[in-house]
Short mmCIF file of C-alpha atoms in Angstrom, two decimals:
data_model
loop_
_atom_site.label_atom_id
_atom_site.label_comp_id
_atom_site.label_asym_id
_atom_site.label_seq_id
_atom_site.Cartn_x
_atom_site.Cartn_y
_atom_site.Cartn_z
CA UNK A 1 -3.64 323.42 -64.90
CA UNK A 2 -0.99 325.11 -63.45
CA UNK A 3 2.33 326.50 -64.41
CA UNK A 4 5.81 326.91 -63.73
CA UNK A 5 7.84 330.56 -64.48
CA UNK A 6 10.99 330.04 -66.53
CA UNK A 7 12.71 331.16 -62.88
CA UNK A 8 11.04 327.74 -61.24
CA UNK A 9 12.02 325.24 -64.04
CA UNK A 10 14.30 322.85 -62.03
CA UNK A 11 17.76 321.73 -62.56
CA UNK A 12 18.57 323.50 -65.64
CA UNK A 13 20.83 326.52 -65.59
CA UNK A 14 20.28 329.26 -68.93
CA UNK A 15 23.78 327.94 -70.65
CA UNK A 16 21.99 324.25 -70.46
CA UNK A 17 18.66 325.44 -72.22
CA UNK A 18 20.28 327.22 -74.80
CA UNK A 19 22.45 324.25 -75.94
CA UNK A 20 19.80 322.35 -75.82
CA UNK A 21 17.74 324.08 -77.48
CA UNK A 22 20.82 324.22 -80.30
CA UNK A 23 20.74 320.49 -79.84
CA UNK A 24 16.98 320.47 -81.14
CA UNK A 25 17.67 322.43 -83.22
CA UNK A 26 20.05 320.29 -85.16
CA UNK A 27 17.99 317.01 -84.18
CA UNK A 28 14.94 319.05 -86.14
CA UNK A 29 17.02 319.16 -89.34
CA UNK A 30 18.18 315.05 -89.03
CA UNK A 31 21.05 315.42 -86.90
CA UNK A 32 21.47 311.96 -84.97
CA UNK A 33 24.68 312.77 -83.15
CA UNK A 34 22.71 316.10 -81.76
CA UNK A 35 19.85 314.66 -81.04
CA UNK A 36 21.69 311.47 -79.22
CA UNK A 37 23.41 314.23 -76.98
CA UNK A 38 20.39 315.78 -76.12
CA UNK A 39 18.41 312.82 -75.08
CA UNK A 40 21.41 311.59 -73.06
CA UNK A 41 22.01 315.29 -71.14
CA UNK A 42 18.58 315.67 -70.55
CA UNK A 43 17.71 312.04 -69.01
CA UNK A 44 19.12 313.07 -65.60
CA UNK A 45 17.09 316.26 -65.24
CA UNK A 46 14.14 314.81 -66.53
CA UNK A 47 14.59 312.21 -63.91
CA UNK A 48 15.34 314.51 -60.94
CA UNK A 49 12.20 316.40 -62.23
CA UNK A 50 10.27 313.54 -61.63
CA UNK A 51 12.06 311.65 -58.75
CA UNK A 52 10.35 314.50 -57.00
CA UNK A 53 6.95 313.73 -57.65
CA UNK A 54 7.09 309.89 -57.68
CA UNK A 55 7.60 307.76 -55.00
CA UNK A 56 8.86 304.60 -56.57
CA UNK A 57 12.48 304.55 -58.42
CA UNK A 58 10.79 302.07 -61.18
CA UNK A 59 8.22 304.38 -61.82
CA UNK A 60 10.54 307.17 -62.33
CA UNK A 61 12.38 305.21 -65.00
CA UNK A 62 9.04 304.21 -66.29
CA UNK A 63 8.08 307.64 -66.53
CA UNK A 64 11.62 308.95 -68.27
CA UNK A 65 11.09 306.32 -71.23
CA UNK A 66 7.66 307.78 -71.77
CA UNK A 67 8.60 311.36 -72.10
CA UNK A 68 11.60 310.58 -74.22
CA UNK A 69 9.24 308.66 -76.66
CA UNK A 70 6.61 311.41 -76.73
CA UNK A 71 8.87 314.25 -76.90
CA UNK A 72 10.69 311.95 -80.18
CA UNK A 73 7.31 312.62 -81.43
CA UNK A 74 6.71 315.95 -80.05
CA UNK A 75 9.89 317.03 -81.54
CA UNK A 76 8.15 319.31 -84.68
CA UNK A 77 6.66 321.27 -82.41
CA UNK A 78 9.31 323.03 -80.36
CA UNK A 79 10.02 326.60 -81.37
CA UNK A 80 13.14 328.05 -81.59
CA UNK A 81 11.61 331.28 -79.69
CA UNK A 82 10.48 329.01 -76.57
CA UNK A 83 12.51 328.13 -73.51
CA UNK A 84 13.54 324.41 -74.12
CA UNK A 85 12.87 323.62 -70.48
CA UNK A 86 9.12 324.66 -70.97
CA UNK A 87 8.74 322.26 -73.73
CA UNK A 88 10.26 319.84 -72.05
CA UNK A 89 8.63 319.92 -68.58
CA UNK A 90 5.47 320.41 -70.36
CA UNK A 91 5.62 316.80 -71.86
CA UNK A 92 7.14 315.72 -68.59
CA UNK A 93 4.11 316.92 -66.22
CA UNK A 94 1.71 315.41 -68.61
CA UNK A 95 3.39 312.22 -68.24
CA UNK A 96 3.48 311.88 -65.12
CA UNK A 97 -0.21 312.86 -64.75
CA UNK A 98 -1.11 310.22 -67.28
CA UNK A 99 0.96 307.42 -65.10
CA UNK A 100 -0.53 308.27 -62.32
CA UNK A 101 -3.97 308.37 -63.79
CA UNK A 102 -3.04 304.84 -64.88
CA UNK A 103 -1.74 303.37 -61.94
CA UNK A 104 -5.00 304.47 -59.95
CA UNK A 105 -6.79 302.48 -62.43
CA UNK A 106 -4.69 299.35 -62.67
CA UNK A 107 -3.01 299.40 -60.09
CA UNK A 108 -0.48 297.05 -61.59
CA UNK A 109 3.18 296.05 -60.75
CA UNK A 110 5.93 296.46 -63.53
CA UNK A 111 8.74 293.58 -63.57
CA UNK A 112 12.01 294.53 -64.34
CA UNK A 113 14.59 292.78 -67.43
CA UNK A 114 14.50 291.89 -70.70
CA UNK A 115 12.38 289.19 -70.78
CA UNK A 116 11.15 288.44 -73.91
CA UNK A 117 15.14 287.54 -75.03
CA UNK A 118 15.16 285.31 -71.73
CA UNK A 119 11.91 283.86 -73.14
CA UNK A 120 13.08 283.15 -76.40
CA UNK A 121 16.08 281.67 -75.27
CA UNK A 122 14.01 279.28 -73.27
CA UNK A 123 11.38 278.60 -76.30
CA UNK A 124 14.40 277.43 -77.83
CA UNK A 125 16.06 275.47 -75.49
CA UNK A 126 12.62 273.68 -75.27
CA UNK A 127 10.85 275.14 -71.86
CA UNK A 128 7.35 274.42 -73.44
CA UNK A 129 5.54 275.80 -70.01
CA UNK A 130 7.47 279.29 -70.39
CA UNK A 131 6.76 279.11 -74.30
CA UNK A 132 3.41 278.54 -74.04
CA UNK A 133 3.03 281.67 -71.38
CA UNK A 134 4.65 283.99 -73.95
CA UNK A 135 2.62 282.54 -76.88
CA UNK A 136 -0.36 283.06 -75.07
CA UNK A 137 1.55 286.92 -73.54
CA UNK A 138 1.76 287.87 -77.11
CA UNK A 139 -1.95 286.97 -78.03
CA UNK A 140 -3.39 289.45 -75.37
CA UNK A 141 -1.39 292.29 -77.39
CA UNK A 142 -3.32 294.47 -79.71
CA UNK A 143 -2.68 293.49 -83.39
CA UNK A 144 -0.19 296.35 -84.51
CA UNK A 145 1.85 295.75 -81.08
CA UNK A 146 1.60 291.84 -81.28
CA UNK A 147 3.00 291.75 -85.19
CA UNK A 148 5.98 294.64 -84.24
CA UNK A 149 7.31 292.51 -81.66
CA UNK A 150 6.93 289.55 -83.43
CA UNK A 151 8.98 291.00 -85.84
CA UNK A 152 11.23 292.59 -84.04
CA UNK A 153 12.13 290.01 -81.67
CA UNK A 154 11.05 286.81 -82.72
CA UNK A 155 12.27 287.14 -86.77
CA UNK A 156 15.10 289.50 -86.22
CA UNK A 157 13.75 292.29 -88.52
CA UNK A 158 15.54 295.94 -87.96
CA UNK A 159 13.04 298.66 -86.96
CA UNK A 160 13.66 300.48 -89.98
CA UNK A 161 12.39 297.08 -91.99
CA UNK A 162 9.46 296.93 -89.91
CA UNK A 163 8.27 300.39 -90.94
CA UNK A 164 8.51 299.61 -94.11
CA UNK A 165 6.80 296.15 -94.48
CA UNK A 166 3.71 297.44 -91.79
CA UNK A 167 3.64 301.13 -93.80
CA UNK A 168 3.94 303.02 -90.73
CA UNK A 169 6.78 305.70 -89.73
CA UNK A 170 9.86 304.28 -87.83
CA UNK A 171 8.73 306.03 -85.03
CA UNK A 172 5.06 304.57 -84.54
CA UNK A 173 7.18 301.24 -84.91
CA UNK A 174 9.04 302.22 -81.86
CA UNK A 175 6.48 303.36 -79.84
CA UNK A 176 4.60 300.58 -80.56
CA UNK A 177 7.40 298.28 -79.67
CA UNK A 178 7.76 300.00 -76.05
CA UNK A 179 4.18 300.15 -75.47
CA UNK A 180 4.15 296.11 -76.47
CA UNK A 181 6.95 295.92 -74.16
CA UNK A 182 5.44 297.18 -71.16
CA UNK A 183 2.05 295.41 -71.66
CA UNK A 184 3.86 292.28 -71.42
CA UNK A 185 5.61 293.47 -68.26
CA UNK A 186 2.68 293.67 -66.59
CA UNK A 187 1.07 290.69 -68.09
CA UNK A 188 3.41 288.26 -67.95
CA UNK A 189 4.49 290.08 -63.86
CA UNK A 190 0.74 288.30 -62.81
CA UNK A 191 1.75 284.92 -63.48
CA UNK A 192 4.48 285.36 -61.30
CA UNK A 193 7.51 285.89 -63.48
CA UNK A 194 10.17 288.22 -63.08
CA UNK B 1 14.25 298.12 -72.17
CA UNK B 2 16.88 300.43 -70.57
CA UNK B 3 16.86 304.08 -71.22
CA UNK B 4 20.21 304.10 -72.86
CA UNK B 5 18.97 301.74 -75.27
CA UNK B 6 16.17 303.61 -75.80
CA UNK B 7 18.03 306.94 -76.81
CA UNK B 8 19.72 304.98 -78.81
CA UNK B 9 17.00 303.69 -80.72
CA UNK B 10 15.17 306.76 -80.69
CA UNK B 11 18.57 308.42 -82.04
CA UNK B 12 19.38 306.20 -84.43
CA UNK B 13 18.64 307.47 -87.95
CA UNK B 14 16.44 310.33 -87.54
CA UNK B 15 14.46 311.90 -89.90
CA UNK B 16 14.30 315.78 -90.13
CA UNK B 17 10.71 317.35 -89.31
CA UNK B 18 9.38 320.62 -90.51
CA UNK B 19 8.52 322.61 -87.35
CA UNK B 20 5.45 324.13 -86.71
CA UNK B 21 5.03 327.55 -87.88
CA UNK B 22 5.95 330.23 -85.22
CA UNK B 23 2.96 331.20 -82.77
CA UNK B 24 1.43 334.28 -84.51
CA UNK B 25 1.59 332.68 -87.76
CA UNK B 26 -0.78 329.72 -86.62
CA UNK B 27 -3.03 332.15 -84.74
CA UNK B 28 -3.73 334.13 -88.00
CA UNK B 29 -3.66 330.87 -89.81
CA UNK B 30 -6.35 329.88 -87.53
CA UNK B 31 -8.35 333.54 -86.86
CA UNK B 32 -8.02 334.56 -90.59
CA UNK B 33 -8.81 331.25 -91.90
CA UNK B 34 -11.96 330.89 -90.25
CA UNK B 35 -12.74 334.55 -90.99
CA UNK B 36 -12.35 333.86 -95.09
CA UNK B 37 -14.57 331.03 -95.06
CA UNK B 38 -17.52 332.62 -93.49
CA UNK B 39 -17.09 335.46 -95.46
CA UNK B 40 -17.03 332.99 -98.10
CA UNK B 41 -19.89 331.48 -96.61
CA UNK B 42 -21.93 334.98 -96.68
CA UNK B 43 -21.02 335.95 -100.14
CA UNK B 44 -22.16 332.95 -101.79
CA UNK B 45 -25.20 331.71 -99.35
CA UNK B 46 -26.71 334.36 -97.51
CA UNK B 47 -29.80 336.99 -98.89
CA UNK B 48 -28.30 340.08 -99.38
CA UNK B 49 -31.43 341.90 -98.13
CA UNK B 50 -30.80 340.33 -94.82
CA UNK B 51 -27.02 340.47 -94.95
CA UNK B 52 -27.49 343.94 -94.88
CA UNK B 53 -30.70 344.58 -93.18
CA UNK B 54 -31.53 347.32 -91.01
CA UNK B 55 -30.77 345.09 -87.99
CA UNK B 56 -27.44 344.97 -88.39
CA UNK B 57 -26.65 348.52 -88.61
CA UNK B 58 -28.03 349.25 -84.65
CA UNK B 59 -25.88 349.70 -81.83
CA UNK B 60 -26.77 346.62 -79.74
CA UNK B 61 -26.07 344.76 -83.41
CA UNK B 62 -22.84 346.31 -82.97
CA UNK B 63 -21.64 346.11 -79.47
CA UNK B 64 -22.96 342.35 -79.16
CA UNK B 65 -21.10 341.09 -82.40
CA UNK B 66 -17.51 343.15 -80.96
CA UNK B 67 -17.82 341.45 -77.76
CA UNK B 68 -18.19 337.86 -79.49
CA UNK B 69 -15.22 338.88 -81.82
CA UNK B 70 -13.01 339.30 -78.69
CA UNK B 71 -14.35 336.58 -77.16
CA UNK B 72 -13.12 334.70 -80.68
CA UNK B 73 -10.20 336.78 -80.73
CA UNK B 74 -9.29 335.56 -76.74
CA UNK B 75 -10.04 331.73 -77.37
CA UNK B 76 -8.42 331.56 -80.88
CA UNK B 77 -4.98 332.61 -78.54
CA UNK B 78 -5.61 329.69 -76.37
CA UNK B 79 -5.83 327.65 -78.33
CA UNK B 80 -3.09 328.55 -80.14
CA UNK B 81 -0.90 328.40 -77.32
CA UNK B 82 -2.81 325.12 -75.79
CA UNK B 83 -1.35 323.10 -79.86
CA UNK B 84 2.40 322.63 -78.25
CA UNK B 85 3.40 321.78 -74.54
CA UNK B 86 4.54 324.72 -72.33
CA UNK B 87 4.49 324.77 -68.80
CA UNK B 88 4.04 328.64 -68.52
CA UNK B 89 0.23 328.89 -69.48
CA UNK B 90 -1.51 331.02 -67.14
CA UNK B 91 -0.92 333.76 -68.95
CA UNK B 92 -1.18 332.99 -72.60
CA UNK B 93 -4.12 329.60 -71.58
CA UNK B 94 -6.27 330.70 -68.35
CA UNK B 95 -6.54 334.09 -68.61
CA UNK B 96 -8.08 334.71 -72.44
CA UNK B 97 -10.16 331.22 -71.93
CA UNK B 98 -11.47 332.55 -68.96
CA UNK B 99 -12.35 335.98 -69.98
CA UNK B 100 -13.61 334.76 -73.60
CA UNK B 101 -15.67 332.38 -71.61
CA UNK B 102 -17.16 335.06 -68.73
CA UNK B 103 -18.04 337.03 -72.28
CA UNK B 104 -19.83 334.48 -73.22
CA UNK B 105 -21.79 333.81 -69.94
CA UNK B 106 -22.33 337.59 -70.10
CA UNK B 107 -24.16 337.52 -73.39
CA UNK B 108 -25.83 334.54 -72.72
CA UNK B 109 -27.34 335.82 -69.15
CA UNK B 110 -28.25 338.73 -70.70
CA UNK B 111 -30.46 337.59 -73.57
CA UNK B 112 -32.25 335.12 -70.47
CA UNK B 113 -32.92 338.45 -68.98
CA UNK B 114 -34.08 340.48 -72.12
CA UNK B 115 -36.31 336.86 -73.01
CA UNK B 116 -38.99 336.93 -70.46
CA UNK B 117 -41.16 334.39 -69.48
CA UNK B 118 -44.01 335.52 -71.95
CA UNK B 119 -41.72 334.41 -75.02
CA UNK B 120 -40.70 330.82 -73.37
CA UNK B 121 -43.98 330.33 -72.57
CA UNK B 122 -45.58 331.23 -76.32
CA UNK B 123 -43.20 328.79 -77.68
CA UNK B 124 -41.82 332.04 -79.79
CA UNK B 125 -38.26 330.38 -80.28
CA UNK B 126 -39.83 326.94 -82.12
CA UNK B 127 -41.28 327.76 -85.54
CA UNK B 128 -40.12 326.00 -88.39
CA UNK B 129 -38.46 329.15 -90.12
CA UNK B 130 -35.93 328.97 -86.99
CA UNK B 131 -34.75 325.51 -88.56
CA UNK B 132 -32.83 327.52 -91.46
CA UNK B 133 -30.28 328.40 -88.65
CA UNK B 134 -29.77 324.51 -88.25
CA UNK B 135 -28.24 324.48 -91.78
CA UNK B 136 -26.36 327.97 -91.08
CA UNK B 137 -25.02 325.92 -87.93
CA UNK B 138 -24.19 323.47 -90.09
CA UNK B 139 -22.37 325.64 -92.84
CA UNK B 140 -21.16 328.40 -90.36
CA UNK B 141 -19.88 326.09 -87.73
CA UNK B 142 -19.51 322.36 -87.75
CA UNK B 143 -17.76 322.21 -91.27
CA UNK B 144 -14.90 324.73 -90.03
CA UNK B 145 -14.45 323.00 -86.68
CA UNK B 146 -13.77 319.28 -89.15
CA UNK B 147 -11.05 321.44 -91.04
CA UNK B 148 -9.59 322.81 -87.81
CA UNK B 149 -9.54 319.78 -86.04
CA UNK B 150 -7.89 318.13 -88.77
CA UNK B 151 -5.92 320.72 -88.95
CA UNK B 152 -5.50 320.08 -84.81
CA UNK B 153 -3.37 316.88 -85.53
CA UNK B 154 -0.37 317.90 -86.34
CA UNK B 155 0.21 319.77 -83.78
CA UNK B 156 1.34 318.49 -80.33
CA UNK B 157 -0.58 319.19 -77.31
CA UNK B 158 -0.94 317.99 -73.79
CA UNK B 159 -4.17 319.30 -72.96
CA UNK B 160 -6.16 318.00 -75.66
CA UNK B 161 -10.21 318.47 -73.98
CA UNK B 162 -8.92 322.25 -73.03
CA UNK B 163 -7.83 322.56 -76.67
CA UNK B 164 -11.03 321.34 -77.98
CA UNK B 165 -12.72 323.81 -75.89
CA UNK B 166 -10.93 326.74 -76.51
CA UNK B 167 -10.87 325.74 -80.54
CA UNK B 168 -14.12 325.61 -80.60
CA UNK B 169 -15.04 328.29 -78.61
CA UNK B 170 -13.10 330.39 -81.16
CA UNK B 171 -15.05 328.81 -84.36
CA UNK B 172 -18.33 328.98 -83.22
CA UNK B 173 -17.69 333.11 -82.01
CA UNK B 174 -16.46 333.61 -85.51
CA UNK B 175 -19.40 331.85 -86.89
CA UNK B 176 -21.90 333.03 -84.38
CA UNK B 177 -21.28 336.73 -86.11
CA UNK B 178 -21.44 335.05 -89.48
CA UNK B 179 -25.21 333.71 -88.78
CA UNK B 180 -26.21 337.69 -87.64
CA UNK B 181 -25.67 338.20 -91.90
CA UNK B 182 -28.24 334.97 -92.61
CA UNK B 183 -30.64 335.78 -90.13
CA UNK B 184 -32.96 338.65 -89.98
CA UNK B 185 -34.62 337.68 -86.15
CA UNK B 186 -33.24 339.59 -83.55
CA UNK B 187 -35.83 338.22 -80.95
CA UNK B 188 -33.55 337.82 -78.05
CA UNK B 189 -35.43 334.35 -77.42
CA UNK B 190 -34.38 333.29 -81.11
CA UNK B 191 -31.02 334.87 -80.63
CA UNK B 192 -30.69 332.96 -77.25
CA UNK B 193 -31.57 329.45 -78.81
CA UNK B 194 -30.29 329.16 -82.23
CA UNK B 195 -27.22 331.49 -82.45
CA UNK B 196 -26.06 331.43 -78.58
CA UNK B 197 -26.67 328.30 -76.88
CA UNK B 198 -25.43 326.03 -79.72
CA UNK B 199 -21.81 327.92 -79.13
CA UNK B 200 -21.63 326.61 -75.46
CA UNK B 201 -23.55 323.50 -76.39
CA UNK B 202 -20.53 323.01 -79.01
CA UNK B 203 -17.47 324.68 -76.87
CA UNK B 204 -18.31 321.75 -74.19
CA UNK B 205 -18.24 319.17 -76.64
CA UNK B 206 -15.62 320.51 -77.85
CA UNK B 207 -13.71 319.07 -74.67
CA UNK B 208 -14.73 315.72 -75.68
CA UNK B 209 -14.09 315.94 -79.52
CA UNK B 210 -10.32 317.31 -78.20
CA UNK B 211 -9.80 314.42 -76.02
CA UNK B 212 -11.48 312.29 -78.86
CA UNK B 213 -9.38 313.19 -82.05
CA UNK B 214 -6.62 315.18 -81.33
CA UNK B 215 -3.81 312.72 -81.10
CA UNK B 216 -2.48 311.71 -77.79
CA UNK B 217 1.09 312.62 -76.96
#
């Protein structure tokens, strides 16, 4: 474990971690346009946090998406009373030590665009070889992951209407949705598509 | 999917959340609520002859059971600061982990010493009356650590295995002092195997039950 003083915390200046701890703030009592703000001003220091402990450009974007989902569900736990940067470094670092942890283990390459529209498209405009490799993409998802896309993507349903037909929280329905996302990435990157 | 897409998706329609309650709130939430149900525990289970028996009014009784309520005291702050990320933990994580764990060690070392081979040997520590403090492990530890670990889940921590550790190592102090008012044996060999070795043989599991069912970030 080790630890960063508030003077160390990179890229943020104490008029930036006051608003956005205001920002929080507000995004803890339901504000949207608050919490939009927030997520957008703190991409870019998130990313130069981590652009200096990653090699790879993808990875760093990889990594971003990943802290912005867990600190959407981290978000009941910051306190008013804490510096906003050491929450938000906090769920940075342990990011970034679970995707490297990962990638020493998989070792796996991540292909970029939005694929499953382009695959869609071509399911129906009657490509049966690149409809049966997302058919058989979508069967290697877990369950929960495999039904939210399906869903989502395939049917047309709204996140919101998702959550509420599966009984889960909007935001297990988006996490799930990213995590199904990037499991395809990877799966569907093997058999050489891009 | 591109970030900005993602913000806006995550953005989109948010619900408010109840924060957690402020640090010193869920450290006496967590100290005093463990504290009222082994004195709950006490006043309805244990003998009152031994609950206040003549060993617990000696100095070593004393001194032992203050140094395993700092030790409680120490861990119960870890862990409290361990439930929500923070990238300045040396302070309020390493520090009172370590020095709640060293206290530990220290007790532990010294009941070895005070043992002596004679005891091991006679097979002092293994008759069957020493089984009651399997059920006052039971009572006095394991059912507090479910509720706490429950209770575990809603917060939102990074280091889940050091929080198990240092959440445990704070139930099982508290309770450790709670079995000196059920049993009577002050044996150091007894006091080594069935109130002082199940903490650490807990506080390490503890680091798996952490990583196990306190929900990943």
């Amino acid at each position: 474990m080790t630890s960063e003083t508030p003077s160390q915390a990179p890229n943020t200046t104490p008029p930036d971690q006051a608003r956005w701890s205001d920002l929080m703030r507000a995004a803890q009592r339901g504000d949207s346009a608050a919490y939009r703000l927030l997520l957008t001003e703190i991409t870019p220091a998130i990313q130069a946090f981590l652009h200096r402990r990653l090699i790879q450009k993808d990875q760093v974007e990889d990594v971003t998406q990943e802290t912005l989902l867990a600190l959407h569900k981290a978000r009941h736990s910051y306190l008013p009373d804490q510096p906003f940067a050491h929450w938000m470094y906090g769920i940075a670092r342990h990011k970034m030590i679970d995707f490297i942890r990962k990638q020493s283990r998989n070792k796996s390459h991540e292909a970029d665009g939005d694929f499953i529209e382009t695959f869609a498209e071509d399911q129906a405009n009657n490509m049966d070889e690149a409809g049966y490799d997302l058919t058989k993409a979508i069967n290697t998802l877990p369950e929960k992951q495999r039904d939210i896309l399906i869903l989502t993507k395939i049917k047309g349903y709204s996140m919101a209407e998702v959550a509420e037909k599966k009984g889960m929280s909007e935001t297990a329905v988006k996490v799930a949705a990213h995590r199904g996302y990037q499991r395809l990435k990877i799966w569907l990157a093997k058999d050489g598509y891009e | 999917m591109d970030t900005n897409d993602l913000i806006t998706s995550l953005s989109g329609d948010i619900k408010p959340v109840k924060p957690l309650p402020s640090f010193w709130m869920r450290f006496a939430l967590l100290c005093g609520g463990t504290a009222v149900f082994i004195s709950l525990g006490i006043l309805l289970f244990a003998d009152p002859h031994i609950a206040t028996g003549g060993h617990i009014h000696t100095t070593g009784f004393i001194i032992e059971n203050l140094l395993i309520i700092i030790a409680g005291l120490l861990a119960c702050y870890a862990a409290t600061a361990l439930e929500v990320p923070d990238t300045y933990i040396r302070r309020r994580v390493i520090i009172p982990l370590l020095t709640g764990t060293m206290i530990w060690s220290g007790l532990i070392g010294y009941t070895c010493m005070q043992s002596g081979m004679d005891l091991w040997l006679s097979g002092a520590a293994i008759p069957e009356q020493n089984l009651q403090c399997l059920g006052h492990i039971h009572l006095l530890f394991v059912f507090p650590l479910v509720a706490v670990f429950i209770g575990l889940n809603r917060s939102a921590p990074v280091w889940r295995g050091y929080l198990g550790y240092a959440a445990t190592l704070a139930i099982t102090s508290f309770g450790a002092v709670g079995m000196r008012f059920f049993c009577a044996d002050t044996l150091p060999l007894h006091l080594l195997l069935w109130h002082f070795l199940p903490v650490l043989a807990l506080s390490v599991a503890g680091i798996f039950l952490g990583r196990l069912f306190i929900k990943h970030l």
